[in-house]
mmCIF file of C-alpha atoms in Angstrom:
data_model
loop_
_atom_site.group_PDB
_atom_site.id
_atom_site.type_symbol
_atom_site.label_atom_id
_atom_site.label_comp_id
_atom_site.label_asym_id
_atom_site.label_seq_id
_atom_site.Cartn_x
_atom_site.Cartn_y
_atom_site.Cartn_z
ATOM 1 C CA MET Z 14 0.000 0.000 0.000
ATOM 2 C CA TYR Z 15 0.950 3.630 -0.440
ATOM 3 C CA GLY Z 16 3.869 4.736 1.691
ATOM 4 C CA GLN Z 17 4.344 1.489 3.618
ATOM 5 C CA LYS Z 18 7.510 0.377 1.892
ATOM 6 C CA LYS Z 19 10.761 1.330 3.554
ATOM 7 C CA ASP Z 20 13.786 2.745 1.781
ATOM 8 C CA ASN Z 21 16.463 0.144 2.536
ATOM 9 C CA LYS Z 22 19.137 1.864 0.449
ATOM 10 C CA PRO Z 23 19.798 5.180 2.226
ATOM 11 C CA TRP Z 24 21.614 7.903 0.290
ATOM 12 C CA LEU Z 25 24.422 9.584 2.159
ATOM 13 C CA LEU Z 26 25.877 11.704 -0.634
ATOM 14 C CA GLU Z 27 24.539 13.128 -3.870
ATOM 15 C CA ARG Z 28 26.128 11.747 -7.043
ATOM 16 C CA ARG Z 29 27.638 15.161 -7.766
ATOM 17 C CA ALA Z 30 29.323 15.126 -4.364
ATOM 18 C CA PHE Z 31 30.817 11.715 -5.186
ATOM 19 C CA LEU Z 32 32.278 13.060 -8.412
ATOM 20 C CA ARG Z 33 33.818 16.021 -6.636
ATOM 21 C CA LEU Z 34 35.434 13.665 -4.144
ATOM 22 C CA GLY Z 35 37.010 11.745 -7.004
ATOM 23 C CA THR Z 36 35.092 8.552 -6.388
ATOM 24 C CA GLY Z 37 33.256 6.508 -8.977
ATOM 25 C CA LEU Z 38 30.832 3.666 -9.414
ATOM 26 C CA GLY Z 39 33.285 1.085 -8.121
ATOM 27 C CA LEU Z 40 33.617 2.739 -4.720
ATOM 28 C CA SER Z 41 29.916 3.528 -4.470
ATOM 29 C CA SER Z 42 29.145 -0.142 -5.115
ATOM 30 C CA LEU Z 43 31.480 -1.153 -2.296
ATOM 31 C CA LEU Z 44 29.929 1.364 0.089
ATOM 32 C CA PHE Z 45 26.275 0.747 -0.663
ATOM 33 C CA GLY Z 46 26.212 -2.753 -2.116
ATOM 34 C CA TRP Z 47 24.063 -2.035 -5.172
ATOM 35 C CA SER Z 48 22.618 -5.309 -6.396
ATOM 36 C CA ASN Z 49 20.474 -3.921 -9.227
ATOM 37 C CA PRO Z 50 22.486 -3.501 -12.461
ATOM 38 C CA ILE Z 51 20.031 -0.944 -13.837
ATOM 39 C CA GLN Z 52 20.379 1.079 -10.649
ATOM 40 C CA ALA Z 53 24.150 0.909 -10.990
ATOM 41 C CA GLU Z 54 23.947 2.075 -14.599
ATOM 42 C CA ILE Z 55 21.841 5.079 -13.604
ATOM 43 C CA LEU Z 56 24.401 5.957 -10.930
ATOM 44 C CA SER Z 57 27.237 5.746 -13.437
ATOM 45 C CA ASN Z 58 25.907 8.654 -15.512
ATOM 46 C CA SER Z 59 27.840 11.845 -14.805
ATOM 47 C CA PHE Z 60 25.929 14.983 -13.889
ATOM 48 C CA SER Z 61 27.705 18.105 -15.092
ATOM 49 C CA ILE Z 62 26.874 21.667 -14.111
ATOM 50 C CA ASN Z 63 25.725 23.350 -17.291
ATOM 51 C CA PRO Z 64 25.620 27.090 -17.952
ATOM 52 C CA ALA Z 65 22.273 28.874 -17.898
ATOM 53 C CA VAL Z 66 20.063 28.222 -20.897
ATOM 54 C CA THR Z 67 17.814 30.574 -22.798
ATOM 55 C CA PRO Z 68 14.201 29.392 -22.509
ATOM 56 C CA ARG Z 69 12.234 28.986 -25.728
ATOM 57 C CA GLY Z 70 9.401 30.993 -24.250
ATOM 58 C CA SER Z 71 6.755 28.915 -26.033
ATOM 59 C CA ALA Z 72 4.679 28.442 -22.870
ATOM 60 C CA LYS Z 73 3.059 31.027 -20.649
ATOM 61 C CA ASN Z 74 1.472 28.555 -18.233
ATOM 62 C CA CYS Z 75 2.284 25.095 -16.905
ATOM 63 C CA LEU Z 76 -0.095 22.372 -15.731
ATOM 64 C CA LEU Z 77 1.524 19.486 -13.851
ATOM 65 C CA ILE Z 78 -0.713 16.419 -13.552
ATOM 66 C CA ILE Z 79 0.662 13.891 -11.069
ATOM 67 C CA LEU Z 80 -0.672 10.335 -11.237
ATOM 68 C CA ARG Z 81 -0.092 9.608 -7.559
ATOM 69 C CA GLY Z 82 0.971 6.119 -6.648
ATOM 70 C CA GLY Z 83 2.872 5.504 -9.876
ATOM 71 C CA PRO Z 84 1.044 4.050 -12.901
ATOM 72 C CA SER Z 85 2.274 0.922 -14.642
ATOM 73 C CA HIS Z 86 4.165 2.266 -17.647
ATOM 74 C CA ILE Z 87 3.949 -1.030 -19.539
ATOM 75 C CA ASP Z 88 0.140 -0.914 -19.329
ATOM 76 C CA THR Z 89 -0.275 2.771 -20.247
ATOM 77 C CA PHE Z 90 2.309 4.998 -21.973
ATOM 78 C CA ASP Z 91 4.828 2.268 -22.895
ATOM 79 C CA ILE Z 92 2.719 -0.787 -23.721
ATOM 80 C CA LYS Z 93 4.414 -4.188 -23.500
ATOM 81 C CA VAL Z 94 2.066 -7.004 -24.450
ATOM 82 C CA GLY Z 95 2.405 -10.354 -22.691
ATOM 83 C CA ASN Z 96 0.315 -13.194 -21.336
ATOM 84 C CA TRP Z 97 -0.594 -10.857 -18.451
ATOM 85 C CA THR Z 98 -2.266 -8.287 -20.733
ATOM 86 C CA PRO Z 99 -6.076 -8.404 -20.363
ATOM 87 C CA SER Z 100 -8.229 -7.975 -23.442
ATOM 88 C CA LYS Z 101 -10.058 -5.066 -21.790
ATOM 89 C CA LEU Z 102 -6.995 -2.858 -22.379
ATOM 90 C CA GLY Z 103 -7.688 -3.126 -26.098
ATOM 91 C CA VAL Z 104 -4.055 -2.699 -27.123
ATOM 92 C CA ALA Z 105 -3.833 -1.329 -30.668
ATOM 93 C CA GLN Z 106 -2.152 1.449 -32.606
ATOM 94 C CA ASN Z 107 -3.468 4.925 -31.878
ATOM 95 C CA SER Z 108 -3.885 7.762 -34.370
ATOM 96 C CA ALA Z 109 -0.150 8.542 -34.198
ATOM 97 C CA GLY Z 110 0.850 4.940 -34.915
ATOM 98 C CA PHE Z 111 2.175 3.701 -31.566
ATOM 99 C CA LEU Z 112 0.653 1.100 -29.235
ATOM 100 C CA TRP Z 113 -2.004 2.382 -26.872
ATOM 101 C CA PRO Z 114 -4.575 0.926 -24.438
ATOM 102 C CA THR Z 115 -7.481 1.945 -26.678
ATOM 103 C CA GLY Z 116 -9.972 -0.085 -24.644
ATOM 104 C CA VAL Z 117 -9.537 2.120 -21.570
ATOM 105 C CA MET Z 118 -8.247 5.333 -23.187
ATOM 106 C CA PRO Z 119 -10.321 5.499 -26.395
ATOM 107 C CA GLN Z 120 -10.607 9.283 -26.654
ATOM 108 C CA LEU Z 121 -6.884 9.904 -26.303
ATOM 109 C CA ALA Z 122 -6.249 7.172 -28.888
ATOM 110 C CA LYS Z 123 -7.946 9.487 -31.386
ATOM 111 C CA LYS Z 124 -6.042 12.562 -30.154
ATOM 112 C CA ALA Z 125 -2.516 11.107 -30.097
ATOM 113 C CA ASN Z 126 -1.274 13.839 -32.430
ATOM 114 C CA LYS Z 127 -1.938 16.351 -29.652
ATOM 115 C CA PHE Z 128 0.572 14.878 -27.199
ATOM 116 C CA SER Z 129 3.957 13.164 -27.090
ATOM 117 C CA ILE Z 130 5.399 10.494 -24.803
ATOM 118 C CA VAL Z 131 8.879 10.406 -23.263
ATOM 119 C CA ARG Z 132 9.867 6.839 -22.349
ATOM 120 C CA SER Z 133 13.346 7.453 -20.938
ATOM 121 C CA LEU Z 134 12.561 8.647 -17.426
ATOM 122 C CA GLN Z 135 14.471 6.988 -14.602
ATOM 123 C CA HIS Z 136 15.733 7.563 -11.082
ATOM 124 C CA VAL Z 137 16.455 5.376 -8.052
ATOM 125 C CA GLU Z 138 13.848 6.333 -5.438
ATOM 126 C CA VAL Z 139 11.538 3.402 -4.622
ATOM 127 C CA VAL Z 140 9.501 4.983 -1.805
ATOM 128 C CA HIS Z 141 6.500 7.175 -2.637
ATOM 129 C CA GLU Z 142 7.402 10.128 -0.441
ATOM 130 C CA ARG Z 143 10.995 10.315 -1.662
ATOM 131 C CA ALA Z 144 10.039 9.857 -5.310
ATOM 132 C CA GLU Z 145 7.278 12.478 -5.095
ATOM 133 C CA TYR Z 146 9.661 14.944 -3.511
ATOM 134 C CA TYR Z 147 12.168 14.317 -6.306
ATOM 135 C CA ALA Z 148 9.513 14.825 -8.988
ATOM 136 C CA GLU Z 149 8.176 18.051 -7.480
ATOM 137 C CA THR Z 150 11.432 19.719 -6.433
ATOM 138 C CA GLY Z 151 14.102 18.213 -8.687
ATOM 139 C CA ARG Z 152 16.173 17.294 -5.626
ATOM 140 C CA ARG Z 153 16.825 14.198 -3.562
ATOM 141 C CA LEU Z 154 15.090 14.278 -0.199
ATOM 142 C CA ASN Z 155 17.316 15.464 2.640
ATOM 143 C CA PRO Z 156 15.230 15.637 5.840
ATOM 144 C CA GLY Z 157 17.399 18.453 7.153
ATOM 145 C CA LEU Z 158 16.621 20.640 4.135
ATOM 146 C CA ARG Z 159 13.109 19.466 3.357
ATOM 147 C CA ALA Z 160 11.401 22.638 4.584
ATOM 148 C CA GLU Z 161 13.811 24.891 2.690
ATOM 149 C CA ILE Z 162 13.471 23.401 -0.809
ATOM 150 C CA PRO Z 163 10.692 24.969 -2.926
ATOM 151 C CA HIS Z 164 8.276 23.136 -5.185
ATOM 152 C CA ILE Z 165 8.955 23.748 -8.887
ATOM 153 C CA GLY Z 166 5.657 25.666 -9.018
ATOM 154 C CA ALA Z 167 6.973 28.182 -6.493
ATOM 155 C CA VAL Z 168 10.146 28.607 -8.539
ATOM 156 C CA ILE Z 169 8.124 29.275 -11.695
ATOM 157 C CA ALA Z 170 5.937 31.762 -9.808
ATOM 158 C CA LEU Z 171 9.120 33.554 -8.758
ATOM 159 C CA GLU Z 172 10.507 33.560 -12.295
ATOM 160 C CA GLN Z 173 7.237 34.978 -13.651
ATOM 161 C CA GLU Z 174 6.860 37.641 -10.959
ATOM 162 C CA THR Z 175 8.310 40.420 -13.145
ATOM 163 C CA THR Z 176 5.681 39.766 -15.828
ATOM 164 C CA ARG Z 177 2.706 40.347 -13.504
ATOM 165 C CA ILE Z 178 0.409 43.290 -14.214
ATOM 166 C CA SER Z 179 -2.270 45.011 -12.147
ATOM 167 C CA SER Z 180 -4.993 42.526 -13.142
ATOM 168 C CA ASP Z 181 -2.893 39.538 -12.011
ATOM 169 C CA ILE Z 182 -4.519 39.158 -8.611
ATOM 170 C CA PHE Z 183 -4.505 35.334 -8.373
ATOM 171 C CA PRO Z 184 -1.476 33.621 -6.773
ATOM 172 C CA GLY Z 185 1.129 32.500 -9.289
ATOM 173 C CA PHE Z 186 1.080 28.907 -7.990
ATOM 174 C CA MET Z 187 -1.986 26.777 -7.232
ATOM 175 C CA VAL Z 188 -2.482 23.153 -6.172
ATOM 176 C CA PHE Z 189 -5.771 21.297 -6.614
ATOM 177 C CA GLY Z 190 -5.758 18.277 -4.342
ATOM 178 C CA GLY Z 191 -3.211 19.238 -1.741
ATOM 179 C CA GLY Z 192 -0.900 16.237 -2.133
ATOM 180 C CA GLY Z 193 2.863 16.008 -2.186
ATOM 181 C CA TYR Z 194 5.334 18.704 -1.215
ATOM 182 C CA SER Z 195 3.605 21.884 -2.319
ATOM 183 C CA ASN Z 196 5.415 24.671 -0.506
ATOM 184 C CA ASN Z 197 7.534 27.730 -1.188
ATOM 185 C CA GLY Z 198 10.566 26.571 0.807
ATOM 186 C CA PHE Z 199 13.042 29.378 1.406
ATOM 187 C CA LEU Z 200 11.274 31.639 -1.103
ATOM 188 C CA SER Z 201 8.998 34.483 -0.064
ATOM 189 C CA ALA Z 202 5.454 33.713 1.038
ATOM 190 C CA ASN Z 203 4.375 35.513 -2.145
ATOM 191 C CA PHE Z 204 5.170 32.277 -3.954
ATOM 192 C CA SER Z 205 3.353 29.894 -1.618
ATOM 193 C CA PRO Z 206 0.792 27.657 -3.304
ATOM 194 C CA PHE Z 207 -2.892 28.429 -3.082
ATOM 195 C CA VAL Z 208 -4.188 24.969 -2.160
ATOM 196 C CA ILE Z 209 -7.811 24.033 -2.889
ATOM 197 C CA ASP Z 210 -9.075 20.653 -1.718
ATOM 198 C CA ASP Z 211 -12.408 20.820 -3.558
ATOM 199 C CA ALA Z 212 -11.670 22.669 -6.779
ATOM 200 C CA GLY Z 213 -14.716 23.464 -8.834
ATOM 201 C CA SER Z 214 -17.058 24.002 -5.880
ATOM 202 C CA GLY Z 215 -16.055 27.580 -5.176
ATOM 203 C CA ILE Z 216 -13.840 28.971 -2.436
ATOM 204 C CA ASN Z 217 -15.180 28.696 1.092
ATOM 205 C CA ASN Z 218 -15.459 31.972 3.009
ATOM 206 C CA LEU Z 219 -14.537 33.994 -0.065
ATOM 207 C CA LEU Z 220 -17.021 36.763 0.771
ATOM 208 C CA PRO Z 221 -17.915 38.096 4.244
ATOM 209 C CA VAL Z 222 -21.291 36.796 5.359
ATOM 210 C CA ASP Z 223 -22.502 40.282 6.347
ATOM 211 C CA GLY Z 224 -21.386 42.028 3.167
ATOM 212 C CA LEU Z 225 -18.485 44.148 1.972
ATOM 213 C CA SER Z 226 -19.482 47.298 3.857
ATOM 214 C CA SER Z 227 -19.038 45.562 7.216
ATOM 215 C CA PHE Z 228 -15.775 44.098 5.993
ATOM 216 C CA GLU Z 229 -14.502 47.565 5.054
ATOM 217 C CA ARG Z 230 -15.222 48.909 8.554
ATOM 218 C CA ARG Z 231 -13.367 46.029 10.172
ATOM 219 C CA ARG Z 232 -10.531 46.392 7.686
ATOM 220 C CA GLU Z 233 -10.047 50.048 8.618
ATOM 221 C CA SER Z 234 -10.038 49.169 12.306
ATOM 222 C CA LEU Z 235 -7.418 46.515 11.642
ATOM 223 C CA LYS Z 236 -5.247 49.039 9.810
ATOM 224 C CA LEU Z 237 -5.300 51.300 12.864
ATOM 225 C CA LEU Z 238 -4.256 48.425 15.115
ATOM 226 C CA ASN Z 239 -1.480 47.471 12.711
ATOM 227 C CA GLU Z 240 -0.173 51.037 12.764
ATOM 228 C CA ILE Z 241 -0.015 50.975 16.541
ATOM 229 C CA ASN Z 242 1.904 47.679 16.550
ATOM 230 C CA LYS Z 243 3.903 48.056 13.347
ATOM 231 C CA GLY Z 244 7.207 47.977 15.209
ATOM 232 C CA GLU Z 245 6.505 44.466 16.493
ATOM 233 C CA THR Z 246 7.124 42.464 13.330
ATOM 234 C CA ASN Z 247 8.201 38.881 12.845
ATOM 235 C CA ALA Z 248 8.375 36.434 9.966
ATOM 236 C CA ALA Z 249 5.065 34.739 10.764
ATOM 237 C CA ARG Z 250 3.255 38.058 10.912
ATOM 238 C CA GLN Z 251 4.766 39.231 7.639
ATOM 239 C CA THR Z 252 3.728 35.958 5.984
ATOM 240 C CA PHE Z 253 0.187 36.377 7.258
ATOM 241 C CA SER Z 254 0.090 39.895 5.818
ATOM 242 C CA VAL Z 255 1.042 38.538 2.397
ATOM 243 C CA PHE Z 256 -1.764 35.963 2.486
ATOM 244 C CA GLN Z 257 -4.229 38.563 3.740
ATOM 245 C CA GLU Z 258 -3.397 40.924 0.896
ATOM 246 C CA GLN Z 259 -3.722 38.152 -1.709
ATOM 247 C CA ALA Z 260 -7.067 37.023 -0.286
ATOM 248 C CA GLU Z 261 -8.445 40.543 -0.247
ATOM 249 C CA LYS Z 262 -7.534 41.107 -3.892
ATOM 250 C CA MET Z 263 -9.244 37.867 -4.898
ATOM 251 C CA MET Z 264 -12.300 38.726 -2.827
ATOM 252 C CA ARG Z 265 -12.724 42.056 -4.594
ATOM 253 C CA ASP Z 266 -12.318 40.659 -8.115
ATOM 254 C CA PRO Z 267 -15.715 39.808 -9.649
ATOM 255 C CA ALA Z 268 -14.148 37.022 -11.735
ATOM 256 C CA THR Z 269 -13.034 35.004 -8.713
ATOM 257 C CA ALA Z 270 -16.350 33.415 -7.757
ATOM 258 C CA SER Z 271 -17.174 32.143 -11.253
ATOM 259 C CA THR Z 272 -13.626 30.963 -11.959
ATOM 260 C CA PHE Z 273 -13.693 28.397 -9.158
ATOM 261 C CA LEU Z 274 -17.125 27.010 -9.995
ATOM 262 C CA VAL Z 275 -17.575 24.182 -12.513
ATOM 263 C CA ASN Z 276 -21.088 23.863 -13.920
ATOM 264 C CA GLU Z 277 -22.988 20.590 -14.157
ATOM 265 C CA ALA Z 278 -22.503 20.211 -17.922
ATOM 266 C CA ASP Z 279 -18.723 20.493 -17.596
ATOM 267 C CA ARG Z 280 -18.668 18.183 -14.582
ATOM 268 C CA LYS Z 281 -20.391 15.523 -16.656
ATOM 269 C CA ARG Z 282 -18.163 16.073 -19.693
ATOM 270 C CA TYR Z 283 -15.018 15.794 -17.552
ATOM 271 C CA GLY Z 284 -16.200 12.542 -15.949
ATOM 272 C CA ASN Z 285 -18.073 13.801 -12.886
ATOM 273 C CA ASN Z 286 -15.283 12.838 -10.480
ATOM 274 C CA TYR Z 287 -12.779 14.682 -8.317
ATOM 275 C CA PHE Z 288 -9.941 14.544 -10.834
ATOM 276 C CA GLY Z 289 -12.055 15.629 -13.785
ATOM 277 C CA VAL Z 290 -13.620 18.555 -11.941
ATOM 278 C CA SER Z 291 -10.147 19.664 -10.819
ATOM 279 C CA LEU Z 292 -8.965 19.728 -14.440
ATOM 280 C CA ALA Z 293 -12.027 21.747 -15.441
ATOM 281 C CA ALA Z 294 -11.267 24.220 -12.645
ATOM 282 C CA ALA Z 295 -7.638 24.475 -13.809
ATOM 283 C CA ARG Z 296 -8.948 25.287 -17.282
ATOM 284 C CA ASN Z 297 -11.076 28.068 -15.788
ATOM 285 C CA VAL Z 298 -8.124 29.556 -13.923
ATOM 286 C CA PHE Z 299 -5.922 29.699 -17.007
ATOM 287 C CA LYS Z 300 -8.789 31.150 -19.066
ATOM 288 C CA ALA Z 301 -9.327 33.860 -16.434
ATOM 289 C CA ASN Z 302 -5.723 35.023 -17.013
ATOM 290 C CA ARG Z 303 -5.384 36.515 -13.548
ATOM 291 C CA GLY Z 304 -1.708 35.742 -12.979
ATOM 292 C CA THR Z 305 -1.653 32.022 -12.130
ATOM 293 C CA ARG Z 306 1.147 30.461 -14.155
ATOM 294 C CA PHE Z 307 1.539 27.030 -12.535
ATOM 295 C CA ILE Z 308 -1.155 24.590 -11.397
ATOM 296 C CA GLU Z 309 -0.691 21.087 -10.013
ATOM 297 C CA VAL Z 310 -3.604 18.640 -10.226
ATOM 298 C CA ASP Z 311 -3.411 15.179 -8.651
ATOM 299 C CA GLN Z 312 -5.142 11.952 -9.621
ATOM 300 C CA TYR Z 313 -4.966 9.438 -6.789
ATOM 301 C CA GLY Z 314 -5.085 5.651 -6.704
ATOM 302 C CA TRP Z 315 -2.332 4.387 -9.025
ATOM 303 C CA ASP Z 316 -0.500 2.345 -6.353
ATOM 304 C CA ASN Z 317 -1.732 -0.971 -7.757
ATOM 305 C CA HIS Z 318 0.084 -3.645 -5.751
ATOM 306 C CA ILE Z 319 -3.076 -5.774 -5.730
ATOM 307 C CA ASN Z 320 -5.469 -6.821 -8.521
ATOM 308 C CA ILE Z 321 -4.226 -4.184 -10.931
ATOM 309 C CA TYR Z 322 -6.566 -5.192 -13.784
ATOM 310 C CA ASP Z 323 -9.773 -5.462 -11.743
ATOM 311 C CA ASP Z 324 -12.561 -2.960 -12.352
ATOM 312 C CA GLY Z 325 -12.557 -1.383 -8.892
ATOM 313 C CA PRO Z 326 -12.527 2.412 -8.523
ATOM 314 C CA TYR Z 327 -8.778 2.528 -7.792
ATOM 315 C CA ASN Z 328 -7.566 -0.092 -10.242
ATOM 316 C CA LEU Z 329 -5.848 0.617 -13.531
ATOM 317 C CA PRO Z 330 -8.776 0.238 -15.980
ATOM 318 C CA ASN Z 331 -11.057 2.654 -14.149
ATOM 319 C CA LEU Z 332 -8.293 5.182 -13.479
ATOM 320 C CA CYS Z 333 -7.355 5.080 -17.164
ATOM 321 C CA ARG Z 334 -10.962 5.737 -18.153
ATOM 322 C CA GLN Z 335 -11.175 8.674 -15.748
ATOM 323 C CA PHE Z 336 -7.939 10.117 -17.080
ATOM 324 C CA ASP Z 337 -9.003 9.585 -20.697
ATOM 325 C CA THR Z 338 -12.339 11.370 -20.280
ATOM 326 C CA ALA Z 339 -10.993 14.328 -18.311
ATOM 327 C CA PHE Z 340 -7.738 14.880 -20.176
ATOM 328 C CA SER Z 341 -9.263 14.609 -23.649
ATOM 329 C CA SER Z 342 -11.897 17.187 -22.622
ATOM 330 C CA LEU Z 343 -9.143 19.465 -21.335
ATOM 331 C CA LEU Z 344 -7.237 19.235 -24.627
ATOM 332 C CA ASP Z 345 -10.416 20.103 -26.524
ATOM 333 C CA ASP Z 346 -11.263 23.077 -24.320
ATOM 334 C CA LEU Z 347 -7.784 24.590 -24.209
ATOM 335 C CA GLY Z 348 -7.477 24.093 -27.952
ATOM 336 C CA ALA Z 349 -10.767 25.935 -28.512
ATOM 337 C CA SER Z 350 -9.871 28.868 -26.209
ATOM 338 C CA SER Z 351 -8.023 31.907 -27.511
ATOM 339 C CA GLY Z 352 -4.589 32.491 -26.075
ATOM 340 C CA VAL Z 353 -3.034 35.782 -25.033
ATOM 341 C CA LYS Z 354 0.275 35.435 -26.852
ATOM 342 C CA ALA Z 355 -0.349 32.286 -28.898
ATOM 343 C CA GLN Z 356 -3.195 31.188 -31.132
ATOM 344 C CA THR Z 357 -4.875 29.023 -28.480
ATOM 345 C CA LEU Z 358 -4.645 28.538 -24.744
ATOM 346 C CA LEU Z 359 -3.287 25.041 -25.406
ATOM 347 C CA ASP Z 360 -0.465 26.547 -27.466
ATOM 348 C CA GLU Z 361 0.698 28.613 -24.496
ATOM 349 C CA THR Z 362 0.098 26.045 -21.734
ATOM 350 C CA LEU Z 363 2.670 23.282 -21.220
ATOM 351 C CA ILE Z 364 1.054 20.151 -19.772
ATOM 352 C CA VAL Z 365 3.177 17.489 -18.065
ATOM 353 C CA VAL Z 366 1.626 14.181 -16.951
ATOM 354 C CA MET Z 367 3.654 11.763 -14.830
ATOM 355 C CA GLY Z 368 3.712 9.525 -11.795
ATOM 356 C CA GLU Z 369 6.515 9.426 -9.262
ATOM 357 C CA PHE Z 370 7.811 6.167 -10.797
ATOM 358 C CA GLY Z 371 6.725 3.205 -12.909
ATOM 359 C CA ARG Z 372 5.876 -0.316 -11.800
ATOM 360 C CA THR Z 373 7.490 -3.732 -12.052
ATOM 361 C CA VAL Z 374 7.341 -5.394 -15.444
ATOM 362 C CA GLY Z 375 6.499 -8.834 -16.812
ATOM 363 C CA THR Z 376 4.422 -11.325 -14.857
ATOM 364 C CA LEU Z 377 2.273 -9.925 -12.043
ATOM 365 C CA ASN Z 378 3.267 -10.353 -8.398
ATOM 366 C CA GLN Z 379 1.616 -12.879 -6.059
ATOM 367 C CA THR Z 380 -1.270 -10.492 -5.347
ATOM 368 C CA LYS Z 381 -1.932 -9.888 -9.060
ATOM 369 C CA GLY Z 382 -0.433 -6.416 -8.989
ATOM 370 C CA ARG Z 383 2.756 -4.542 -9.803
ATOM 371 C CA ASP Z 384 5.234 -3.006 -7.375
ATOM 372 C CA HIS Z 385 7.300 0.202 -7.354
ATOM 373 C CA TYR Z 386 9.861 0.550 -10.147
ATOM 374 C CA PRO Z 387 11.826 3.791 -10.754
ATOM 375 C CA TYR Z 388 14.431 2.500 -13.221
ATOM 376 C CA ALA Z 389 12.328 3.110 -16.344
ATOM 377 C CA PHE Z 390 9.013 4.905 -16.767
ATOM 378 C CA SER Z 391 7.209 7.413 -18.959
ATOM 379 C CA ALA Z 392 5.649 10.867 -19.026
ATOM 380 C CA MET Z 393 3.249 12.642 -21.355
ATOM 381 C CA PHE Z 394 3.731 16.181 -22.689
ATOM 382 C CA ALA Z 395 1.233 18.382 -24.526
ATOM 383 C CA GLY Z 396 0.664 22.017 -25.458
ATOM 384 C CA GLY Z 397 3.162 24.829 -24.931
ATOM 385 C CA GLY Z 398 5.064 24.241 -28.164
ATOM 386 C CA VAL Z 399 5.247 20.440 -27.832
ATOM 387 C CA LYS Z 400 5.127 18.649 -31.184
ATOM 388 C CA GLY Z 401 2.475 15.973 -30.845
ATOM 389 C CA GLY Z 402 2.347 12.399 -32.062
ATOM 390 C CA ARG Z 403 5.909 11.518 -31.108
ATOM 391 C CA VAL Z 404 7.590 8.986 -28.836
ATOM 392 C CA ILE Z 405 10.950 10.081 -27.427
ATOM 393 C CA GLY Z 406 13.264 7.428 -26.039
ATOM 394 C CA SER Z 407 12.546 3.741 -25.656
ATOM 395 C CA THR Z 408 12.865 0.893 -23.204
ATOM 396 C CA ASP Z 409 13.935 -2.689 -23.801
ATOM 397 C CA GLU Z 410 11.446 -5.360 -24.859
ATOM 398 C CA THR Z 411 10.229 -5.841 -21.282
ATOM 399 C CA GLY Z 412 10.173 -2.191 -20.190
ATOM 400 C CA ALA Z 413 12.719 -2.873 -17.447
ATOM 401 C CA GLY Z 414 15.460 -0.537 -18.657
ATOM 402 C CA VAL Z 415 15.981 2.464 -20.912
ATOM 403 C CA LYS Z 416 17.435 1.385 -24.250
ATOM 404 C CA ASP Z 417 17.451 4.703 -26.133
ATOM 405 C CA LEU Z 418 17.529 8.031 -24.299
ATOM 406 C CA GLY Z 419 16.059 9.688 -27.364
ATOM 407 C CA TRP Z 420 17.560 13.169 -27.324
ATOM 408 C CA SER Z 421 20.695 15.073 -28.256
ATOM 409 C CA GLN Z 422 22.162 15.384 -24.753
ATOM 410 C CA ASN Z 423 22.244 11.573 -24.462
ATOM 411 C CA ARG Z 424 21.663 11.463 -20.726
ATOM 412 C CA PRO Z 425 18.734 10.156 -18.673
ATOM 413 C CA VAL Z 426 15.672 12.249 -18.002
ATOM 414 C CA HIS Z 427 15.285 12.458 -14.215
#
């Protein structure tokens, strides 16, 4: 089950630190006793510090969809057919010509030219919490620094701060679902995530129950008290002031209430479930164009150690159907919405879909499921200048290891 496995291979030094100390794979094998050859191969790749790059600037927004629990890559984005493959997956070529589970993702099978798949992801974290942290921060988990490291969404909010205009009153970083490590770390509270547990149902306590006029009177009284005590400042108080200012701006904007409500027709079209409604709400936020540049949406339930192919609510077939319905609707809606700088909202919104790792390959385990497997897995990319219909990188015939990294830098995608 989720989070119950223990990490029995603790990491004492980052790979870069090993290189600086002049050690190599041979010494690391002696110290840690790596028994997995794929793990050893991943460790053997050098990580160099590259100079700053010039971004392409093809995306204005980013939507990160995390399939929490880790989907089986060989049953979804990197199909490997075997005697374990149930007929309900309906494995066949999609509209872009690569294998796809058309039985459980039929809509996306028709829209394969709108997204691309990268099959050369790999790392070495086998525990959910550590792998999630790695995916969301780009760093290995160090408990001593955990609170200081910002989520990638906070970093993007910081980078986009200079582009904000007076109408950008929404926070730059939002999270729908509240999972993972969504925090601003050592960055200013300005870049903290706005976390909504029930996206699409409005924001609780957005407006004062007794009206704005009463709020204004209390606000003026509070200002007087703040003036009296302005010399007594501390970090917690300053952080609260930032949140208070952000909330007040959202409260006064007439677009706020409608942005965070998803109507019944859209709920049905997106699958009428938590994940689908969250995607519809993310669409609304980007369409509102009020300054939010990064949104994370989570789909839960992919930790299929048991009965992976059953038709329960948190088994692979049903989760695939939910994802197919919601994500295909999102692609349609963003593609039909006008962008600010690009032709459509899809053109200026980069969408990344991934789990924290893949799952074991080949024959199922004793409980008819698949276990954690970080040594090879896949991610989906769409919008934001991504050329659709492509597969980048490849794994071996079983899906156990990366065979072709698939890009010019010839190093793993972590």
